[in-house]
Each structure stands twice: as C-alpha cells, then as structure tokens.
Amino acid sequence: MIVDCAIYRDGRRTEGPGDFSEALDEARAAGGFVWVGLYEPTEREFDHVTEEFGLHPLAVEDALKAHQRPKLEVYDDSLFLVLKPVVYEPEGDTVSAGEVMVFLGDGFVVTVRHGEGSPLGAVRKRLEHEPELLGKGPTSVLYAIADAVVDHYLDVSTELQTDLEELETEVFSPTSGGSRYTASRIYSFKRQILEFRRATVPLAMPLSKLAGTGPFGVSVPFVDDKARPFFRDVSDHLTRVNESVEGLDRLVSDILSAHLAQMSVRQNDDMRKISAWAAMAAVPTMIAGIYGMNFDHMPELHWVWSYPVVIALMVSLVLLLYRLFKRRGWM
C-alpha cells in the first residue's frame, strides 16, 4: 500500500496530486522531486508505480519478492538500492532483518519497505526538518536512508557486544562454569551474528560505489558527485560495524571452544572421581569375596580375631587409597 506521497521543492514538502504522472511532471517543472513510500505492495498496486516512473522490470521483481541481498543496480532510467535494516529484540536476544528498496531517478524517489525493521518514517520526518539537506534532491533521501540504517547497525552491534560479555561471564564463572543449556545459547547467539552479517557485509560494495572509493571510483548515475563525502562517512561507519561483527563472530567461536574444553575437563574430573571411588570400593569387595568362598582350609579362618582384623585391614586400605587419590587431585 502507499504510505506517503509528496512533492518536495527547495526542501519544502507540498502534497502532490493523486496521479503519479502529474506529480512527477509538476515536481520536475518546479525543480523538485517526488517521494513515494510503499509498504509491502502487491503486484497490482505496484504496476501503476512502475508504469508512471518507468522502473526496470528486474528491479520491480526484486522489490515485490523481497528476500534480496544488499546490492546496488544501475539501469537506464533509475538506480536501485537494497538495504536490510536490522531490529534487535532484547527479550529474546534475537536479530531480525527487514528490507528497504530505493528507486532513484530523475526527479523521483520510490521506497519499498518489507518487514518491521525500517527507519523510513523517522528519516522522512528528520529530512523535512532539515530543508537545506532535503533541498539537495533525491540524493539526500538516498543518503539519509543509508545513514539511518547503518547508524542503527552500530546500536545493534553494541547490544550484541553487551550480550556476549554476559555470556562470556556465564561460561567462565568459577561457580557455575556454564549450565547445561550454555552450548545451545552460544549456538543461538552465533546464529544471530550470522543474521546480522548477512545484512551488513554485502552492503560494503554498494556504499563503496556510491562513495567513489576503492576500485569503484566512478560516478554513479542519478547521484550527485558532491554527495560522495557523505557516502564515504556512511561507508566508514559500516566498516566499523563489519569489523565489530567479525570480532564478535571470532570471539563467540572462541567461547564455544572454551566451553566445550571446560565440559571435557569436567567430564574427565568426574571420571577420575568415579574411578577413585570404584577403586576404594573394589578393595573391601575383593577381600570379602576371598573370605566368602567357604573353603575349609583358609588362613586364619578359625582365629578368634580374624573378623576384626579383616575389617581393620579393609578400612586401612580404603583410607590409604583415599589419601593417595586426594594427594593426586582425583578426589
């Protein structure tokens, strides 16, 4: 459905006519642009937008189906950028990603949103309070959306870092040493980081193209060259996020390895204790077994003090083994 549609002239909003074609002509005539915002449109709803703005059918297909990787595509009449805003839910410690598709052309911006993780409403309000920035044209909208998405990545990265520190404390706590559910929590956390990386890592190349850095030092159509420093700033922020995510991924792998090593050591300790107790139980069992064979001719069988001597011998041997195992750290 269409969430918002407006014409912007000199950074000021004016309500556009209901017909997209008239709105586009009016905006171009006034040196402004049209910004149309849609939320999970159907194919039928999007057909009218496609026809009026001349959007490429391949980009339209991607916008309708969603589930795309972050990417930047340049067509004859428009530019197509895919971003994946991320939402962090502290109650369940989960990361979920939405999608924002931006069509940028001569005198128009069309944004398509899928999922809940979208900053578009806040971006539009912020831009409308900054007419100087909004007056730069459609490029300012593209920059503001990318900047809002990447800035939220930084917030999510900070939240994940906090959760990882809590998980690390739990694993290495001298009292708990990690519960029986710790391994599943670590795997779940690693999965959230993977979901986060799917949104952040592929976005590096599109932002490099927009910033004109690295091997992509060429102008991108429909994007003002004067906006390159702003996209470079967004790209720098994304680099920080990707470095942080990579560090989180390595650290959670190390924590998982350490937890598994702790579990192995703990199992070895338990086996040694069980073996020690079994050895101490085996000695009196062996002696009792020998004297329980009921033979007539056995040493000291008819001696008055045989019973207390054998009991004392059993206790002495058990205490000797206990002291030996205790000294070696098996008990």
Short mmCIF file of C-alpha atoms in Angstrom, two decimals:
data_model
loop_
_atom_site.label_atom_id
_atom_site.label_comp_id
_atom_site.label_asym_id
_atom_site.label_seq_id
_atom_site.Cartn_x
_atom_site.Cartn_y
_atom_site.Cartn_z
CA MET A 1 0.00 0.00 0.00
CA ILE A 2 1.06 3.62 -0.47
CA VAL A 3 2.19 5.01 2.88
CA ASP A 4 3.10 8.52 1.74
CA CYS A 5 3.47 10.57 -1.43
CA ALA A 6 4.67 14.17 -1.56
CA ILE A 7 6.45 16.68 -3.76
CA TYR A 8 9.50 18.48 -2.35
CA ARG A 9 10.55 21.87 -3.71
CA ASP A 10 13.56 23.66 -2.26
CA GLY A 11 13.48 21.30 0.71
CA ARG A 12 9.82 22.03 1.49
CA ARG A 13 7.01 19.50 1.37
CA THR A 14 3.88 20.04 -0.70
CA GLU A 15 1.16 17.48 -1.17
CA GLY A 16 1.23 16.13 -4.69
CA PRO A 17 -1.72 15.29 -6.95
CA GLY A 18 -3.18 11.81 -6.79
CA ASP A 19 -1.82 10.88 -10.20
CA PHE A 20 1.87 9.93 -10.10
CA SER A 21 2.50 11.16 -13.63
CA GLU A 22 1.13 14.61 -12.86
CA ALA A 23 3.09 14.72 -9.60
CA LEU A 24 6.32 13.83 -11.42
CA ASP A 25 5.75 16.42 -14.12
CA GLU A 26 4.92 19.06 -11.52
CA ALA A 27 7.99 18.25 -9.48
CA ARG A 28 10.34 18.36 -12.46
CA ALA A 29 8.85 21.62 -13.67
CA ALA A 30 9.47 23.17 -10.24
CA GLY A 31 13.00 21.72 -9.93
CA GLY A 32 11.93 19.40 -7.13
CA PHE A 33 11.24 15.69 -6.78
CA VAL A 34 8.53 13.22 -5.79
CA TRP A 35 8.99 10.80 -2.92
CA VAL A 36 6.60 7.86 -2.89
CA GLY A 37 6.71 5.42 0.03
CA LEU A 38 5.15 1.95 -0.19
CA TYR A 39 4.81 -0.86 2.33
CA GLU A 40 4.74 -4.46 1.09
CA PRO A 41 2.84 -3.57 -2.10
CA THR A 42 1.07 -6.19 -4.17
CA GLU A 43 1.91 -6.68 -7.82
CA ARG A 44 -1.26 -4.92 -8.86
CA GLU A 45 -0.57 -1.94 -6.61
CA PHE A 46 2.98 -1.66 -7.88
CA ASP A 47 2.06 -1.85 -11.57
CA HIS A 48 0.83 1.75 -11.57
CA VAL A 49 4.03 3.00 -9.93
CA THR A 50 6.13 1.01 -12.39
CA GLU A 51 4.30 2.42 -15.38
CA GLU A 52 4.46 6.04 -14.24
CA PHE A 53 8.11 6.08 -13.18
CA GLY A 54 9.46 3.69 -15.80
CA LEU A 55 11.05 1.29 -13.34
CA HIS A 56 13.02 -1.65 -14.69
CA PRO A 57 11.10 -4.96 -14.55
CA LEU A 58 14.01 -6.86 -12.94
CA ALA A 59 14.21 -4.32 -10.12
CA VAL A 60 10.43 -4.39 -9.76
CA GLU A 61 10.52 -8.17 -9.42
CA ASP A 62 13.15 -7.90 -6.67
CA ALA A 63 11.13 -5.23 -4.87
CA LEU A 64 7.97 -7.33 -4.90
CA LYS A 65 9.52 -10.66 -3.87
CA ALA A 66 11.95 -9.21 -1.32
CA HIS A 67 14.46 -11.55 0.38
CA GLN A 68 17.32 -9.87 -1.50
CA ARG A 69 20.93 -9.31 -0.54
CA PRO A 70 22.04 -5.67 -0.13
CA LYS A 71 23.04 -4.52 -3.60
CA LEU A 72 23.19 -1.57 -5.99
CA GLU A 73 21.91 -1.88 -9.57
CA VAL A 74 22.10 0.84 -12.23
CA TYR A 75 19.50 0.86 -15.02
CA ASP A 76 18.85 3.27 -17.86
CA ASP A 77 16.18 5.31 -16.09
CA SER A 78 16.80 4.64 -12.42
CA LEU A 79 19.07 3.45 -9.66
CA PHE A 80 18.06 0.52 -7.43
CA LEU A 81 19.49 0.05 -3.93
CA VAL A 82 18.60 -2.73 -1.48
CA LEU A 83 19.28 -2.31 2.24
CA LYS A 84 18.45 -4.59 5.17
CA PRO A 85 17.53 -2.71 8.36
CA VAL A 86 18.08 -4.82 11.48
CA VAL A 87 15.95 -4.99 14.62
CA TYR A 88 17.30 -6.35 17.90
CA GLU A 89 14.79 -7.78 20.37
CA PRO A 90 16.33 -7.80 23.88
CA GLU A 91 13.57 -10.00 25.33
CA GLY A 92 14.54 -12.94 23.16
CA ASP A 93 18.08 -11.85 22.28
CA THR A 94 17.19 -12.19 18.60
CA VAL A 95 18.15 -10.28 15.48
CA SER A 96 15.64 -9.89 12.66
CA ALA A 97 16.12 -8.09 9.36
CA GLY A 98 13.64 -6.23 7.20
CA GLU A 99 14.22 -4.82 3.73
CA VAL A 100 14.17 -1.38 2.15
CA MET A 101 14.34 -0.95 -1.62
CA VAL A 102 15.09 2.51 -3.01
CA PHE A 103 14.41 3.51 -6.63
CA LEU A 104 16.18 6.75 -7.52
CA GLY A 105 15.70 8.55 -10.81
CA ASP A 106 15.35 11.92 -12.46
CA GLY A 107 13.04 13.81 -10.12
CA PHE A 108 11.71 10.90 -8.09
CA VAL A 109 12.39 8.55 -5.20
CA VAL A 110 10.34 5.40 -4.64
CA THR A 111 10.91 3.47 -1.43
CA VAL A 112 9.52 0.00 -0.82
CA ARG A 113 9.55 -1.43 2.69
CA HIS A 114 9.23 -5.07 3.79
CA GLY A 115 9.17 -6.18 7.43
CA GLU A 116 9.18 -4.11 10.58
CA GLY A 117 12.82 -3.06 10.73
CA SER A 118 12.51 0.15 8.76
CA PRO A 119 13.62 3.70 9.58
CA LEU A 120 11.76 5.40 6.70
CA GLY A 121 9.13 7.22 8.74
CA ALA A 122 11.74 8.74 11.05
CA VAL A 123 14.00 9.56 8.07
CA ARG A 124 11.25 11.44 6.27
CA LYS A 125 10.40 13.45 9.38
CA ARG A 126 14.05 14.27 10.01
CA LEU A 127 14.62 15.39 6.43
CA GLU A 128 11.51 17.56 6.47
CA HIS A 129 13.01 19.37 9.47
CA GLU A 130 16.27 19.87 7.54
CA PRO A 131 15.19 21.68 4.36
CA GLU A 132 18.77 22.59 3.49
CA LEU A 133 19.70 18.91 3.23
CA LEU A 134 16.41 17.93 1.60
CA GLY A 135 16.94 20.65 -0.97
CA LYS A 136 19.88 18.70 -2.42
CA GLY A 137 17.37 16.49 -4.22
CA PRO A 138 16.76 12.74 -4.36
CA THR A 139 20.37 12.04 -3.44
CA SER A 140 19.74 13.45 0.04
CA VAL A 141 16.96 10.88 0.57
CA LEU A 142 19.24 8.03 -0.51
CA TYR A 143 21.98 9.26 1.83
CA ALA A 144 19.62 9.76 4.78
CA ILE A 145 18.15 6.25 4.44
CA ALA A 146 21.58 4.61 4.17
CA ASP A 147 22.87 6.68 7.10
CA ALA A 148 19.90 5.76 9.33
CA VAL A 149 20.23 2.04 8.53
CA VAL A 150 23.98 1.93 9.17
CA ASP A 151 23.74 4.02 12.36
CA HIS A 152 21.22 1.53 13.71
CA TYR A 153 23.70 -1.23 12.87
CA LEU A 154 26.08 0.41 15.35
CA ASP A 155 23.41 0.32 18.07
CA VAL A 156 22.67 -3.35 17.40
CA SER A 157 26.39 -4.15 17.43
CA THR A 158 26.68 -2.53 20.87
CA GLU A 159 23.72 -4.57 22.17
CA LEU A 160 25.26 -7.79 20.86
CA GLN A 161 28.58 -6.91 22.48
CA THR A 162 26.82 -6.47 25.84
CA ASP A 163 25.04 -9.81 25.49
CA LEU A 164 28.26 -11.54 24.52
CA GLU A 165 30.01 -10.18 27.63
CA GLU A 166 27.20 -11.61 29.78
CA LEU A 167 27.50 -14.96 28.01
CA GLU A 168 31.27 -14.91 28.47
CA THR A 169 30.84 -14.24 32.19
CA GLU A 170 28.46 -17.17 32.47
CA VAL A 171 30.82 -19.56 30.67
CA PHE A 172 33.92 -18.61 32.65
CA SER A 173 32.24 -18.14 36.03
CA PRO A 174 34.16 -20.16 38.66
CA THR A 175 30.91 -21.05 40.43
CA SER A 176 28.65 -22.09 37.56
CA GLY A 177 31.11 -22.81 34.76
CA GLY A 178 28.20 -22.73 32.36
CA SER A 179 24.91 -24.57 32.66
CA ARG A 180 23.70 -27.49 30.59
CA TYR A 181 21.98 -25.01 28.25
CA THR A 182 25.03 -22.82 27.70
CA ALA A 183 26.11 -24.55 24.49
CA SER A 184 22.67 -24.04 22.92
CA ARG A 185 22.76 -20.36 23.93
CA ILE A 186 26.16 -19.96 22.30
CA TYR A 187 24.95 -21.59 19.08
CA SER A 188 21.85 -19.39 19.11
CA PHE A 189 23.97 -16.29 19.63
CA LYS A 190 26.24 -17.30 16.75
CA ARG A 191 23.17 -17.64 14.55
CA GLN A 192 22.09 -14.09 15.43
CA ILE A 193 25.52 -12.81 14.46
CA LEU A 194 25.25 -14.66 11.14
CA GLU A 195 21.88 -13.00 10.51
CA PHE A 196 23.46 -9.63 11.30
CA ARG A 197 26.39 -10.27 8.94
CA ARG A 198 24.03 -11.08 6.09
CA ALA A 199 22.72 -7.54 6.37
CA THR A 200 25.99 -5.65 6.89
CA VAL A 201 28.76 -7.36 4.90
CA PRO A 202 27.18 -7.28 1.40
CA LEU A 203 26.35 -3.58 1.83
CA ALA A 204 30.04 -2.62 1.75
CA MET A 205 30.31 -2.82 -2.05
CA PRO A 206 27.23 -0.68 -2.85
CA LEU A 207 28.37 2.03 -0.43
CA SER A 208 31.87 1.94 -1.92
CA LYS A 209 30.34 2.57 -5.33
CA LEU A 210 28.26 5.45 -4.02
CA ALA A 211 31.28 6.90 -2.19
CA GLY A 212 33.54 6.50 -5.22
CA THR A 213 36.25 4.79 -3.19
CA GLY A 214 38.45 1.77 -3.86
CA PRO A 215 38.14 0.19 -7.30
CA PHE A 216 34.74 1.85 -7.80
CA GLY A 217 35.97 5.39 -8.28
CA VAL A 218 33.42 6.23 -10.95
CA SER A 219 30.34 8.38 -10.89
CA VAL A 220 27.06 6.65 -10.21
CA PRO A 221 24.15 7.91 -12.34
CA PHE A 222 21.38 9.87 -10.60
CA VAL A 223 23.67 10.52 -7.60
CA ASP A 224 25.22 13.96 -7.13
CA ASP A 225 29.03 13.76 -7.08
CA LYS A 226 29.06 16.32 -4.26
CA ALA A 227 27.40 13.70 -2.05
CA ARG A 228 30.43 11.39 -2.20
CA PRO A 229 31.93 12.60 1.10
CA PHE A 230 28.64 11.88 2.86
CA PHE A 231 28.50 8.34 1.48
CA ARG A 232 32.15 7.90 2.46
CA ASP A 233 31.17 8.74 6.02
CA VAL A 234 28.40 6.13 5.92
CA SER A 235 30.85 3.63 4.42
CA ASP A 236 33.32 4.31 7.25
CA HIS A 237 30.60 3.62 9.82
CA LEU A 238 29.73 0.39 8.02
CA THR A 239 33.39 -0.64 8.09
CA ARG A 240 33.37 -0.18 11.87
CA VAL A 241 30.25 -2.32 12.12
CA ASN A 242 31.73 -5.08 9.96
CA GLU A 243 34.94 -5.09 11.98
CA SER A 244 32.90 -5.32 15.19
CA VAL A 245 30.74 -8.13 13.82
CA GLU A 246 33.80 -10.04 12.65
CA GLY A 247 35.32 -9.68 16.12
CA LEU A 248 32.08 -10.86 17.73
CA ASP A 249 31.97 -13.88 15.45
CA ARG A 250 35.56 -14.86 16.28
CA LEU A 251 35.01 -14.31 19.99
CA VAL A 252 31.83 -16.38 20.17
CA SER A 253 33.64 -19.20 18.34
CA ASP A 254 36.44 -19.00 20.91
CA ILE A 255 33.90 -19.01 23.75
CA LEU A 256 32.23 -22.10 22.29
CA SER A 257 35.60 -23.86 22.00
CA ALA A 258 36.46 -22.88 25.58
CA HIS A 259 33.08 -24.11 26.83
CA LEU A 260 33.49 -27.46 25.09
CA ALA A 261 37.01 -27.74 26.53
CA GLN A 262 35.64 -26.98 30.00
CA MET A 263 32.98 -29.65 29.58
CA SER A 264 35.63 -32.16 28.51
CA VAL A 265 37.84 -31.33 31.51
CA ARG A 266 34.84 -31.53 33.84
CA GLN A 267 33.91 -34.94 32.44
CA ASN A 268 37.49 -36.13 32.92
CA ASP A 269 37.42 -34.93 36.52
CA ASP A 270 34.14 -36.75 37.09
CA MET A 271 35.54 -39.93 35.56
CA ARG A 272 38.61 -39.76 37.81
CA LYS A 273 36.42 -39.32 40.89
CA ILE A 274 34.22 -42.22 39.85
CA SER A 275 37.30 -44.36 39.18
CA ALA A 276 38.78 -43.45 42.59
CA TRP A 277 35.57 -44.35 44.44
CA ALA A 278 35.30 -47.57 42.44
CA ALA A 279 38.89 -48.49 43.36
CA MET A 280 38.22 -47.85 47.05
CA ALA A 281 35.08 -49.98 46.88
CA ALA A 282 36.88 -52.74 44.99
CA VAL A 283 39.44 -53.44 47.76
CA PRO A 284 36.98 -54.46 50.55
CA THR A 285 34.86 -56.22 47.95
CA MET A 286 37.85 -58.29 46.86
CA ILE A 287 38.81 -59.22 50.45
CA ALA A 288 35.22 -60.03 51.36
CA GLY A 289 34.94 -62.09 48.20
CA ILE A 290 38.01 -64.14 49.07
CA TYR A 291 36.81 -64.89 52.60
CA GLY A 292 33.33 -65.60 51.32
CA MET A 293 34.37 -68.60 49.22
CA ASN A 294 33.58 -71.01 52.12
CA PHE A 295 36.66 -73.21 51.82
CA ASP A 296 37.58 -75.27 54.91
CA HIS A 297 41.30 -74.63 54.75
CA MET A 298 41.89 -70.86 54.60
CA PRO A 299 44.44 -68.73 56.50
CA GLU A 300 43.22 -67.57 59.88
CA LEU A 301 39.73 -68.96 59.22
CA HIS A 302 39.25 -70.21 62.77
CA TRP A 303 41.25 -67.50 64.50
CA VAL A 304 39.26 -65.53 67.14
CA TRP A 305 40.45 -62.14 65.92
CA SER A 306 40.03 -62.85 62.17
CA TYR A 307 36.84 -60.78 61.72
CA PRO A 308 38.04 -57.51 63.38
CA VAL A 309 41.46 -57.83 61.71
CA VAL A 310 39.92 -58.19 58.25
CA ILE A 311 37.58 -55.24 58.87
CA ALA A 312 40.51 -53.13 60.09
CA LEU A 313 42.53 -54.17 57.04
CA MET A 314 39.70 -53.09 54.73
CA VAL A 315 39.35 -49.70 56.43
CA SER A 316 43.11 -49.14 56.39
CA LEU A 317 43.43 -49.92 52.69
CA VAL A 318 40.45 -47.69 51.83
CA LEU A 319 41.93 -44.81 53.85
CA LEU A 320 45.29 -45.34 52.21
CA LEU A 321 43.74 -45.20 48.73
CA TYR A 322 41.69 -42.14 49.68
CA ARG A 323 44.81 -40.30 50.84
CA LEU A 324 46.65 -41.31 47.66
CA PHE A 325 43.86 -40.16 45.34
CA LYS A 326 43.40 -36.95 47.36
CA ARG A 327 47.08 -36.08 47.01
CA ARG A 328 46.92 -36.60 43.24
CA GLY A 329 43.83 -34.42 42.92
CA TRP A 330 41.44 -37.19 41.97
CA MET A 331 39.11 -36.54 44.90
#
